[in-house]
Coordinates of C-alpha atoms in Angstrom, one line a residue:
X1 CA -6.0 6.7 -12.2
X2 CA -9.2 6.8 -13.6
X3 CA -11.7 3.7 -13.9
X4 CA -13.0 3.8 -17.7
X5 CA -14.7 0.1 -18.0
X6 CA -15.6 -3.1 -15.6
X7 CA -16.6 -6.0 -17.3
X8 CA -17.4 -9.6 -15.9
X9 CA -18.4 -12.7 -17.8
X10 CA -17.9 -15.9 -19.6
X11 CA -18.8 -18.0 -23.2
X12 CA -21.8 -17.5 -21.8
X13 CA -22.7 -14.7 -20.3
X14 CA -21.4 -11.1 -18.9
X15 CA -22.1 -7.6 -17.9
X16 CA -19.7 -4.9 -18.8
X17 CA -20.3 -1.5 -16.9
X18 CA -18.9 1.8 -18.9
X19 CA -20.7 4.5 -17.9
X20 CA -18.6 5.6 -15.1
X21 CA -16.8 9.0 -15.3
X22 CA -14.0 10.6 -13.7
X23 CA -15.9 12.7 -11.3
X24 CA -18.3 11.3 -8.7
X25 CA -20.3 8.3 -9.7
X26 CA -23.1 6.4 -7.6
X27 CA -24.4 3.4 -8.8
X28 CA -28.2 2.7 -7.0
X29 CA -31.1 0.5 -7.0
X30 CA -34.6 0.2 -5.9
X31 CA -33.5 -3.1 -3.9
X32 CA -30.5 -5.6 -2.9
X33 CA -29.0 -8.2 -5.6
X34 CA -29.7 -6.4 -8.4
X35 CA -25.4 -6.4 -8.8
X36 CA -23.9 -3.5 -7.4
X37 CA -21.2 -5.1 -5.3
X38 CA -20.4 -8.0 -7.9
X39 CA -19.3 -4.8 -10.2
X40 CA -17.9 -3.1 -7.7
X41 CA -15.9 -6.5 -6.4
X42 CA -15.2 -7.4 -9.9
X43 CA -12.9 -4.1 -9.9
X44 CA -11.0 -5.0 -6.7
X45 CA -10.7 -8.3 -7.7
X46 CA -9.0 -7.1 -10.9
X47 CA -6.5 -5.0 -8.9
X48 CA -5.4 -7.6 -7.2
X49 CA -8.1 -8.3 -4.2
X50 CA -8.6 -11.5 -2.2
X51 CA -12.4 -11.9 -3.6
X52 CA -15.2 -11.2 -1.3
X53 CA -18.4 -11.6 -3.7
X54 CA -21.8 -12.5 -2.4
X55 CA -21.8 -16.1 -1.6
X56 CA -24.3 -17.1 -4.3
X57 CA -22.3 -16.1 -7.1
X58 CA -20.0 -18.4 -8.4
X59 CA -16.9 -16.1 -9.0
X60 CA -14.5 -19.0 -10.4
X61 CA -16.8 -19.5 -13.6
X62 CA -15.5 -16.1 -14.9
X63 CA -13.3 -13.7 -16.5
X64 CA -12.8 -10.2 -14.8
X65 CA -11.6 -7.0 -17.2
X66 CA -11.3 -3.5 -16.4
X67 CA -9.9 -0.6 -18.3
X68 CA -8.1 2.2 -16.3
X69 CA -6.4 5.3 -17.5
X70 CA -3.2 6.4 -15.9
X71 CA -0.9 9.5 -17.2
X72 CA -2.6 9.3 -20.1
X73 CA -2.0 5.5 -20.6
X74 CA -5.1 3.4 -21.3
X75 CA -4.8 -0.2 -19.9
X76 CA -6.7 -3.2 -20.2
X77 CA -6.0 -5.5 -17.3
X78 CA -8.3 -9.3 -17.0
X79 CA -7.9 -11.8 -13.9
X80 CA -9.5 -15.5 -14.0
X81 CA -8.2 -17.3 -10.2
X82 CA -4.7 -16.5 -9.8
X83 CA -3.4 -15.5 -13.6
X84 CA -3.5 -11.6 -15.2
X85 CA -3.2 -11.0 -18.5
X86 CA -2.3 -7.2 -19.0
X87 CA -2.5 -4.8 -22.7
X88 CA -0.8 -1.5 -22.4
X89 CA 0.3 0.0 -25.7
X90 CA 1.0 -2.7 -27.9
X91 CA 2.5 -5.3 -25.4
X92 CA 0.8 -8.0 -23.8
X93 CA 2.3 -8.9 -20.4
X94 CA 0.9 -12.2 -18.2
X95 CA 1.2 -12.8 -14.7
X96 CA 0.9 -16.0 -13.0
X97 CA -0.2 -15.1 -9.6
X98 CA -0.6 -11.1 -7.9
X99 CA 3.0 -11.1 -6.5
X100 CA 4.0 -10.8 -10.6
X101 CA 1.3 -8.3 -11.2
X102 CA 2.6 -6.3 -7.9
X103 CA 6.0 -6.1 -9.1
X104 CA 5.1 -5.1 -12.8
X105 CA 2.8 -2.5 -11.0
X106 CA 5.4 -1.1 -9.1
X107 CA 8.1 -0.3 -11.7
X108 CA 5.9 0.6 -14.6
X109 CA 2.3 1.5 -13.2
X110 CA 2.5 3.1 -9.7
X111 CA 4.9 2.4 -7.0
X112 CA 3.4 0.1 -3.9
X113 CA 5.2 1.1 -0.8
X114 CA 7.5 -1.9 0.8
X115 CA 7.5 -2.5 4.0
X116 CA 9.6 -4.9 6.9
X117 CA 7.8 -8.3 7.5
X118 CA 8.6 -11.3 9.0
X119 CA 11.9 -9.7 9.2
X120 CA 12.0 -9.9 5.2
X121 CA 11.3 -6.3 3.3
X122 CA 8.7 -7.0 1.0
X123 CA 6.5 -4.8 -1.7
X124 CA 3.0 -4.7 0.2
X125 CA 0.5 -6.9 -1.1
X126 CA -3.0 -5.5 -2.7
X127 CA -5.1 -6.6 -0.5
X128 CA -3.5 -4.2 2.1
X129 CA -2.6 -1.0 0.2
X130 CA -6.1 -1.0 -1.2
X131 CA -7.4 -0.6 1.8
X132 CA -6.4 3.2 1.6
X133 CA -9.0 3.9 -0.8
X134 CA -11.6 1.5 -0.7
X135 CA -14.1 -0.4 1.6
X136 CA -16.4 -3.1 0.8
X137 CA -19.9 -3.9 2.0
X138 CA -18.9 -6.8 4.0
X139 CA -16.0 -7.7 6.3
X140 CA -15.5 -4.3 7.8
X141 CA -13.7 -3.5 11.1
X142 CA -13.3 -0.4 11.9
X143 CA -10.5 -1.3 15.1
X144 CA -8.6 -3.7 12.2
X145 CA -7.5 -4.1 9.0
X146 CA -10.1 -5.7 6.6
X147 CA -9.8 -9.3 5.8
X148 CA -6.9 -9.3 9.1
X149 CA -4.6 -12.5 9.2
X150 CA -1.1 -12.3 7.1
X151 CA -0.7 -8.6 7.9
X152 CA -2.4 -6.1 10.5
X153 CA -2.9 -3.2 11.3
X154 CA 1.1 -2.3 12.2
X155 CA 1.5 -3.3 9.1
X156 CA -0.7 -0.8 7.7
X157 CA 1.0 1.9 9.7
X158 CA 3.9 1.5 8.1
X159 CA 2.4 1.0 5.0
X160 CA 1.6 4.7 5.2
X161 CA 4.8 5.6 6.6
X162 CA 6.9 4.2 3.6
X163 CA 4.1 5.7 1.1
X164 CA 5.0 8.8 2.5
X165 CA 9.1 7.7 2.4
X166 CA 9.2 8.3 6.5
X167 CA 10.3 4.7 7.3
X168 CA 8.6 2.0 9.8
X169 CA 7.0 3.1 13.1
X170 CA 8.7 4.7 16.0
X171 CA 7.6 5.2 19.6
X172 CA 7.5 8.9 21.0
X173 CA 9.8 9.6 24.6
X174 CA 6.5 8.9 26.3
X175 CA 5.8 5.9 24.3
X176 CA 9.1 4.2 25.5
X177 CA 8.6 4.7 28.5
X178 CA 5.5 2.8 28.8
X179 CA 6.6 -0.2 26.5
X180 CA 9.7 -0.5 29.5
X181 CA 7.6 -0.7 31.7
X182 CA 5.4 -3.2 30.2
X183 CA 8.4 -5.4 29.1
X184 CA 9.6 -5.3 32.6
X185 CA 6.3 -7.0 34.2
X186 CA 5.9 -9.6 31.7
X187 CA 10.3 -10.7 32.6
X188 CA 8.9 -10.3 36.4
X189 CA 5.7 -13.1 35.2
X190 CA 8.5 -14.9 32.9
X191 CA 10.4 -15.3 35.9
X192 CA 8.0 -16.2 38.7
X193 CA 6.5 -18.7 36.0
X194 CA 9.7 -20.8 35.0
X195 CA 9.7 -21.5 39.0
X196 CA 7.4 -24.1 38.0
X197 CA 9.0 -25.6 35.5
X198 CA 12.2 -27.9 36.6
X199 CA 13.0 -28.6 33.2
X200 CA 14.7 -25.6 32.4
X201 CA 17.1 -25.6 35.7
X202 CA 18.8 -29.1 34.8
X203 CA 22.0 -29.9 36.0
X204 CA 22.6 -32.4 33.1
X205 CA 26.2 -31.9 31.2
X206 CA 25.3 -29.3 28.2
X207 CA 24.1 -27.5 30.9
X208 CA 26.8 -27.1 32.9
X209 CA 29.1 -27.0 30.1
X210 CA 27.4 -23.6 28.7
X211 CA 27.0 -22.3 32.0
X212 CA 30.9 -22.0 32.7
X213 CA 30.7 -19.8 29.6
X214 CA 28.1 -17.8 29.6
X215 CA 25.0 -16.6 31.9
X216 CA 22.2 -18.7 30.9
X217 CA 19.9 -16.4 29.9
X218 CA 22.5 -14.5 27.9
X219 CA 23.1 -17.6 26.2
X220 CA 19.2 -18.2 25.2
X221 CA 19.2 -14.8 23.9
X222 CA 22.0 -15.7 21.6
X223 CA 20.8 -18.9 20.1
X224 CA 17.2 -17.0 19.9
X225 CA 18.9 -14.6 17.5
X226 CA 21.2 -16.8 15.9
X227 CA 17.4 -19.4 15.3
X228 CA 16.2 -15.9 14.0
X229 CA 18.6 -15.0 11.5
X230 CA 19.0 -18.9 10.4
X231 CA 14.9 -19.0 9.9
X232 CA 15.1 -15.8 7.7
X233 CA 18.2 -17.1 5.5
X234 CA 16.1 -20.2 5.4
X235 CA 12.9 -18.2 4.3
X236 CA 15.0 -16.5 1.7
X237 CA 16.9 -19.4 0.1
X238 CA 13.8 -20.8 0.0
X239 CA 12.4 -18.1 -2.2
X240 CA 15.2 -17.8 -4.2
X241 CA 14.9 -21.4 -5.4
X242 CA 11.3 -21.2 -6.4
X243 CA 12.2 -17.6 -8.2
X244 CA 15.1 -19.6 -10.0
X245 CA 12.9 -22.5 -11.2
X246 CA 10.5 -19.7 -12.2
X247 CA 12.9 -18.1 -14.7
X248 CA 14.3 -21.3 -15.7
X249 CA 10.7 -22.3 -16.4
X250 CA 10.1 -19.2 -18.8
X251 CA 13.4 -19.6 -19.8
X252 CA 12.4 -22.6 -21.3
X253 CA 9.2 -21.9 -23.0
X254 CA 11.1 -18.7 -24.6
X255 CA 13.2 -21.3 -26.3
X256 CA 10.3 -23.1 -27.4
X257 CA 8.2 -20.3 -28.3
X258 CA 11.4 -18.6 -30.5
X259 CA 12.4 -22.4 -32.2
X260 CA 8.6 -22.0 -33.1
X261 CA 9.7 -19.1 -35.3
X262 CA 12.4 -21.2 -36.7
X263 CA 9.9 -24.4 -37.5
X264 CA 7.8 -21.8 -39.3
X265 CA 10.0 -20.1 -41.5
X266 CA 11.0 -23.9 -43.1
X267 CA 7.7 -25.8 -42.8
X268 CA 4.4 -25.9 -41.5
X269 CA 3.3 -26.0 -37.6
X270 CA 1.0 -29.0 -36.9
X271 CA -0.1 -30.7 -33.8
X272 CA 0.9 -34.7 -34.1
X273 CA -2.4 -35.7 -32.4
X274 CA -5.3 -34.1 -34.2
X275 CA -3.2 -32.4 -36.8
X276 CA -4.5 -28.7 -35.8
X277 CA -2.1 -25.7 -37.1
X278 CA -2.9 -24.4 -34.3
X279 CA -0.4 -24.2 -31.2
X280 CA -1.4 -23.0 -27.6
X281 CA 0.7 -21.0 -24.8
X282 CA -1.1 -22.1 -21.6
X283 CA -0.6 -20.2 -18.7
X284 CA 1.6 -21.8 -16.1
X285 CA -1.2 -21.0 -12.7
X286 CA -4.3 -21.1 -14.9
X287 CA -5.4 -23.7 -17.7
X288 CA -8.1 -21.4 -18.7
X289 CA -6.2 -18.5 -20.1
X290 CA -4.9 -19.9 -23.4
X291 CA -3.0 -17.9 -26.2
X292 CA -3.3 -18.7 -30.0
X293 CA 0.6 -18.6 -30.9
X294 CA 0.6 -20.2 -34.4
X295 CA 0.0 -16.7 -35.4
X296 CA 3.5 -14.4 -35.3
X297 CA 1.5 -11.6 -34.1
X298 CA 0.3 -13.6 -30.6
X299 CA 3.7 -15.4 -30.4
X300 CA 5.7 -11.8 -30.5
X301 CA 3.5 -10.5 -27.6
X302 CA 3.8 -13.5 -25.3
X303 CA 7.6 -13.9 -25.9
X304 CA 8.1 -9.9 -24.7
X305 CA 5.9 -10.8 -22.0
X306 CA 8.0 -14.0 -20.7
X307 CA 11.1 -11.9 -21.7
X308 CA 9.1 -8.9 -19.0
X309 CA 8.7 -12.0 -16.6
X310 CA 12.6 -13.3 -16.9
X311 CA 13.9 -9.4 -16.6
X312 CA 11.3 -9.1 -13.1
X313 CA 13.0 -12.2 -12.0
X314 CA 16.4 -11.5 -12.4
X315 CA 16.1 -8.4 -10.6
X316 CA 14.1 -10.7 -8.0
X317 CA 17.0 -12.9 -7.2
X318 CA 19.9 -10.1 -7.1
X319 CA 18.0 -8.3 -4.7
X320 CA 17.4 -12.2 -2.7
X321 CA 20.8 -12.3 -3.0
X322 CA 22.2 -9.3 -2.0
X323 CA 19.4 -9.9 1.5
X324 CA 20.7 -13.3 1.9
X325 CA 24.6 -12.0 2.2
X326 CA 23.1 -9.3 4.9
X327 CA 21.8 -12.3 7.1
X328 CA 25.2 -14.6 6.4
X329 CA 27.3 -11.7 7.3
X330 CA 24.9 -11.1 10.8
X331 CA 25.4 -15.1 11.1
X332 CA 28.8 -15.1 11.2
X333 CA 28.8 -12.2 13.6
X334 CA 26.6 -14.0 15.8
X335 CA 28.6 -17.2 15.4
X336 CA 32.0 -15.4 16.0
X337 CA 31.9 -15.9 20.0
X338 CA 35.2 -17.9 21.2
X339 CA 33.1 -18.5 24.3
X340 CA 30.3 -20.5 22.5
X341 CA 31.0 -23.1 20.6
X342 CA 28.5 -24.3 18.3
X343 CA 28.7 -28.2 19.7
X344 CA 27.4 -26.4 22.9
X345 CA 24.7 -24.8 21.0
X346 CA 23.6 -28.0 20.0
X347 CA 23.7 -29.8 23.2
X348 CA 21.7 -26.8 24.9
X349 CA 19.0 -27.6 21.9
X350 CA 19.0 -30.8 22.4
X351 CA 17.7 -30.0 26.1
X352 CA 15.9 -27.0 24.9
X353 CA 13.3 -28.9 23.0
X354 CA 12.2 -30.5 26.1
X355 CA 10.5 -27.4 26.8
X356 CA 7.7 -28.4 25.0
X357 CA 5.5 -29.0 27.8
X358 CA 5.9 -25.4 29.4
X359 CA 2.1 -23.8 29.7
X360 CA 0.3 -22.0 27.1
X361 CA 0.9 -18.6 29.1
X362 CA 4.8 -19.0 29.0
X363 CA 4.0 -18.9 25.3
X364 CA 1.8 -16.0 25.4
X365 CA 4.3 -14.0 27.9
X366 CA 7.5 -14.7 24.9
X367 CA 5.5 -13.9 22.1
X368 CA 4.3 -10.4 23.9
X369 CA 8.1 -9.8 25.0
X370 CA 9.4 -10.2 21.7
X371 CA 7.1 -8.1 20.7
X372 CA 7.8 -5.3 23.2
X373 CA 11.7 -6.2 22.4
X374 CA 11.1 -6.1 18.8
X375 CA 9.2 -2.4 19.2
X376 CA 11.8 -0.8 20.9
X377 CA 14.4 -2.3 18.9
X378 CA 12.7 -1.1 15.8
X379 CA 12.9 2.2 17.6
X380 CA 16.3 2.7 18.2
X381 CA 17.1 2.1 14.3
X382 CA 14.7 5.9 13.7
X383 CA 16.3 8.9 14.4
X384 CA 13.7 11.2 16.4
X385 CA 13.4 13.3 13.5
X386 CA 11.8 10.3 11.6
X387 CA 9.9 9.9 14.5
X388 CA 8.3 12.9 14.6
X389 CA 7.3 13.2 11.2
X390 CA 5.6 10.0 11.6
X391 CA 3.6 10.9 14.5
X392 CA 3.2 14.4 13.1
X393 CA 2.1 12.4 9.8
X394 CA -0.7 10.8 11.5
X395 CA -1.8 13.5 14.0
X396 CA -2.5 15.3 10.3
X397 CA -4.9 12.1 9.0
X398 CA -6.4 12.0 12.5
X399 CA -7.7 15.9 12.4
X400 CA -8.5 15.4 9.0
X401 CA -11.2 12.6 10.4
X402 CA -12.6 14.4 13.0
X403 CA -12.6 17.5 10.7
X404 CA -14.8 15.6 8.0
X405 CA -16.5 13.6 10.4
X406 CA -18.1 16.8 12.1
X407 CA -18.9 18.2 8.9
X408 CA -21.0 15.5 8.3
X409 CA -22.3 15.1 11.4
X410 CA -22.1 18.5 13.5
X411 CA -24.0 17.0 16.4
X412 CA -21.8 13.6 16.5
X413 CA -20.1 12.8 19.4
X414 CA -17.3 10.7 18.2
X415 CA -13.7 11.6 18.9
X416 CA -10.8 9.6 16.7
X417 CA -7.4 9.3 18.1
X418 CA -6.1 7.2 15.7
X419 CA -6.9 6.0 12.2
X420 CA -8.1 2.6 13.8
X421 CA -10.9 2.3 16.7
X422 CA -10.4 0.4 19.8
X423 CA -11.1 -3.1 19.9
X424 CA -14.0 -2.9 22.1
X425 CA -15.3 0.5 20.8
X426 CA -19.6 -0.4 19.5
X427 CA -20.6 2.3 17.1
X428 CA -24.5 3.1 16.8
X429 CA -26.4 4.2 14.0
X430 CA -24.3 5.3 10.8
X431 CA -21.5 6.0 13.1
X432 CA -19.3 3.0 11.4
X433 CA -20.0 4.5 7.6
X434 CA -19.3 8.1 9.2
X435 CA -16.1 6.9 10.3
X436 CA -15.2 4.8 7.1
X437 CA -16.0 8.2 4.8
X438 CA -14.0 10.0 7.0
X439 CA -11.4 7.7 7.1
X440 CA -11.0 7.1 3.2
X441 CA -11.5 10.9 2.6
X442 CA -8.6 12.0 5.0
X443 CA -6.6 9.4 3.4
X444 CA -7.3 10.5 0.0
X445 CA -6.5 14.4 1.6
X446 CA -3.6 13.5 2.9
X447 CA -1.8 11.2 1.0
X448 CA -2.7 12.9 -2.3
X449 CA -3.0 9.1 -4.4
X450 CA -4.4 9.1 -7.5
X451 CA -6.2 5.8 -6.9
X452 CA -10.0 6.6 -7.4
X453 CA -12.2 6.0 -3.8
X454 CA -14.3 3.1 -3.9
X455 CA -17.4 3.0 -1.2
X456 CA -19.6 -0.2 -1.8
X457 CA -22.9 0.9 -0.3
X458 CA -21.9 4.2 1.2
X459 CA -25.1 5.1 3.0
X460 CA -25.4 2.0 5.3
X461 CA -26.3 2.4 9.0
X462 CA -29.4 4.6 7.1
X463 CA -26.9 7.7 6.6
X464 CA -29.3 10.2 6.6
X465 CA -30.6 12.5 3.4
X466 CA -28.7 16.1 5.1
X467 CA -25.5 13.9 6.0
X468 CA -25.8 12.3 2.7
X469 CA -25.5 15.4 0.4
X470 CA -22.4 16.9 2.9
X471 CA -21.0 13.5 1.8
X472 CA -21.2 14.1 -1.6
X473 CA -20.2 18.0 -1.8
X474 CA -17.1 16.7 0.3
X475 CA -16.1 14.2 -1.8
X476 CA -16.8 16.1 -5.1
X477 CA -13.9 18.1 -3.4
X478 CA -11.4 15.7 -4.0
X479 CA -9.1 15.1 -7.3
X480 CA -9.6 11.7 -7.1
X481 CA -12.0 9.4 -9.0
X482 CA -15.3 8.6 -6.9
X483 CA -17.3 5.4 -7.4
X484 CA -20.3 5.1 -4.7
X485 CA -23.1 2.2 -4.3
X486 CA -26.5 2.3 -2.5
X487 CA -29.8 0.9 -1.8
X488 CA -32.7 3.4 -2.5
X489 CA -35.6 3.2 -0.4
X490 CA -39.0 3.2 -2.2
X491 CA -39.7 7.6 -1.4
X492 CA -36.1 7.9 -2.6
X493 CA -36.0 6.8 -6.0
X494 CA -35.6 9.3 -8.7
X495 CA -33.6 11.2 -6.2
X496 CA -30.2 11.3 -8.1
X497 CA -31.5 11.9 -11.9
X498 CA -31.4 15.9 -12.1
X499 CA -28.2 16.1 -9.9
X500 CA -25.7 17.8 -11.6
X501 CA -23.1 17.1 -9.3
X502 CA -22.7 13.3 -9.4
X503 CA -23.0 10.7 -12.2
X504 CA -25.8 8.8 -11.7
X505 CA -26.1 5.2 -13.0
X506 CA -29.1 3.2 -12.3
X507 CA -29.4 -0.6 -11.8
X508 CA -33.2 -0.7 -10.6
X509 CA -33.8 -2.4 -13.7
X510 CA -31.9 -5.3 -13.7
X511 CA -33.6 -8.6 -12.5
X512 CA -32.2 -9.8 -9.1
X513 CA -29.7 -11.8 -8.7
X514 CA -29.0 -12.1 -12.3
X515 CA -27.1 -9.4 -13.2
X516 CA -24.9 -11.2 -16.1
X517 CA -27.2 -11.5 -19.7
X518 CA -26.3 -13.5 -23.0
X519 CA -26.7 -9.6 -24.6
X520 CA -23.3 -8.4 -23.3
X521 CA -21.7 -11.7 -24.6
X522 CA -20.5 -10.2 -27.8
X523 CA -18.9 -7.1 -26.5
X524 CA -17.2 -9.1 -23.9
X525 CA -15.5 -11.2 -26.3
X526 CA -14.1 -8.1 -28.1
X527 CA -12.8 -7.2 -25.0
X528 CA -11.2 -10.6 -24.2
X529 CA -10.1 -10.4 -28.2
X530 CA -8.2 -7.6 -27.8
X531 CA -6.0 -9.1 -24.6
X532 CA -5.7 -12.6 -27.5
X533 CA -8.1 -14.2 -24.9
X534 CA -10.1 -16.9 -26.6
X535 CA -12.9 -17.4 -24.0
X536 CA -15.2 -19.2 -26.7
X537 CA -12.8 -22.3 -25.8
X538 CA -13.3 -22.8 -22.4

């Protein structure tokens, strides 16, 4: 996948960026602002990136475009808010929000990996998978993933492990040992911290009543799973009935849009309030994306793209489905217990829900059992064979870092054992970027992706000028796409202009903070033209 264009702007204003090429790029200035990381966030953004642009610049007032090439494919992809209008070949395909994009992506682009969560398997989200080939300017943790909250850095474990098709993550011999052993205090703290709580040794009826059945905490087990199960079948119908109303939706419009065709072929389009000819498809998530469809050429390309949408959908809601059976069928496994009736269930509830006053550490102990439980649970599902390959998979990235890392710095004391740091681990000097290159470099080595490797500002910490140019020859190693940022100090400028081993693109020039110019408006319009965006209008 190769980078060919970025392009930012509005009506008013814009900046398109084309001088990248597919080896190793780095884009300097003599000072901050001048727009390095708008570009380089205006890219991310495109591909699907929650947007993390200085914040003095108003990223809502405009429309993002890049042009990538892929297996010889040229594609022409635009974002405004939630909505993506894509051009590949002929077509024109739009997408109301990144979850559409992500899907389209998968089956006809590149395949994301998908991975378990929230008990629901799901096609990772951009904002995650990115993270294997690119790293910002701001928000970086080195001992987490960036921008941490929906998913972490489990998650991006297993991201990796389904990339590589070796499953979710397992837990060496040694490993389950140690999560045992854990699991067994925190019952021992469960235990001696239920002593203070009366509530939950009534004597009342539905107590008694289960008891005679079942041991009690055998019994909470039960109703915990059968809550678990119920809250994903929930989750799931849930989603099923928005992707429904979805299709319907487009299902709609497509019969709009094709009686259009039939209006046309007897008489003459016109709007019954200002009597325009003209008739406008508006995108559902976004009212500033607006397509001209008067015109059978527009209309055509929108009605494959809903068609695109309704085909993504379908496939959406038989694979809900078929997920949705799984959890019935593990229901009414759960449920098939002559020695619980369900009236008991709900009578134990009933008293259950007093519980609500139990302290915040009972809730803390739970939430860390169930995730010990969970772990091993998870384990027993891999065969060691996938085991191994997974921690054989990751011992690989992990030499790879401290490989790269000492080749950059030889006199570095840094040791990685694993492809996150430890919470409480405080890196000095450039040791943060040294570890971010050689993160995103074993990555790239490793996995073997063709996505290109994105470094906004990849000297900070004052990499040094020797540590700087191993960087460089490193990198210029690699297959993949390079697209580098950085500050030049004063005695460093001109540095990068006879180098025959990088592409160097300057932005010393531009005036700070005021990166987008009336100049590039033109050419921006031609490139929102070509994807039948009308930006003029809004």
């Amino acid at each position: 996948m190769i980078i060919k264009t970025i392009a930012v702007g509005n009506a008013q204003e814009a900046y398109i960026e084309k001088r990248i090429n597919e080896n190793l790029n780095v884009i300097s200035s003599d000072d901050n602002n001048k727009g390095k990381t708008i570009i380089i966030q205006s890219l991310m953004y495109c591909l699907g990136n929650e947007p993390v642009f200085p914040s003095s610049f108003k990223f809502k007032k405009y429309y993002y475009i890049i042009q990538f090439e892929h297996e010889n494919t040229l594609y022409t992809l635009s974002r405004k808010n939630d909505t993506f209008v894509l051009y590949v070949g002929a077509s024109i395909l739009i997408f109301d929000n990144v979850s559409e994009l992500k899907r389209y992506w998968t089956k006809h682009i590149l395949p994301l990996p998908q991975i378990v969560k929230n008990n629901i398997n799901r096609i990772v989200d951009p904002e995650l998978f990115n993270q294997i080939f690119f790293v910002g300017q701001d928000k970086k943790d080195s001992a987490n993933v960036a921008n941490k909250g929906f998913y972490s850095k489990k998650d991006f474990h297993n991201m990796l492990y389904a990339y590589m098709g070796i499953g979710e993550k397992g837990l060496t011999i040694e490993g389950i040992s140690v999560e045992k052993s854990k699991l067994k205090k925190l019952k021992e703290e469960k235990k001696t911290l239920l002593k203070k709580h009366k509530i939950l040794n009534s004597k009342k009826e539905p107590i008694n009543y289960i008891s005679k059945h079942s041991d009690r905490i055998a019994f909470e087990e039960k109703v915990k799973q059968i809550e678990k199960v119920k809250d994903s079948l929930v989750e799931l119908k849930n989603s099923r009935n928005r992707t429904m109303n979805r299709r319907v939706k487009y299902e709609v419009t497509l019969k709009e849009l094709r009686s259009l065709n039939r209006n046309i072929s007897t008489g003459e389009l016109q709007c019954l309030d200002c009597n325009s000819r003209h008739i406008g498809y508006v995108s559902s998530s976004d009212k500033n994306f607006t397509f001209d469809v008067s015109t059978t050429e527009v209309r055509s390309q929108i009605i494959d793209s809903i068609n695109e949408k309704i085909s993504s959908y379908t496939e959406e809601l038989d694979r809900q489905t078929s997920e949705i059976n799984m959890y019935q069928l593990q229901l009414q496994d759960l449920l098939d217990d002559e020695s619980i009736s369900l009236e008991s269930i709900v009578l134990y509830k009933d008293d259950f829900t007093n519980i609500k006053t139990v302290e915040k550490e009972l809730t803390i102990l739970e939430e860390k059992i169930i995730e010990i439980t969970s772990s091993l649970k998870l384990n027993e599902t891999n065969d060691y064979d996938a085991i191994e390959k997974q921690y054989l998979f990751i011992d690989e990235i992990i030499s790879e870092m401290n490989f790269v890392y000492k080749q950059i710095d030889p006199n570095g004391t840094l040791i990685f054992d694993d492809i996150f740091t430890k919470k409480d681990e405080v890196f000095s000097g450039s040791e943060a970027t040294e570890f971010h290159l050689s993160k995103l470099y074993a990555l790239a080595k490793v996995l073997q992706h063709p996505y290109p490797i994105v470094i906004d500002s990849f000297r900070a910490e004052d990499l040094s000028t020797d540590r700087e140019q191993i960087v460089i020859n490193l990198f210029n190693q690699l297959e993949n796409q390079i697209v580098f940022t950085t500050t030049l100090k004063k005695e460093e400028i001109g540095k990068y202009n006879h180098l025959n081993t990088l592409n160097h693109i300057d932005y010393s020039l531009h005036e700070p903070s005021k990166i987008l110019k009336k100049e590039f408006s033109d050419e921006f319009h031609k490139l929102a033209k070509k994807l039948m965006i009308n930006i003029s209008s809004n």
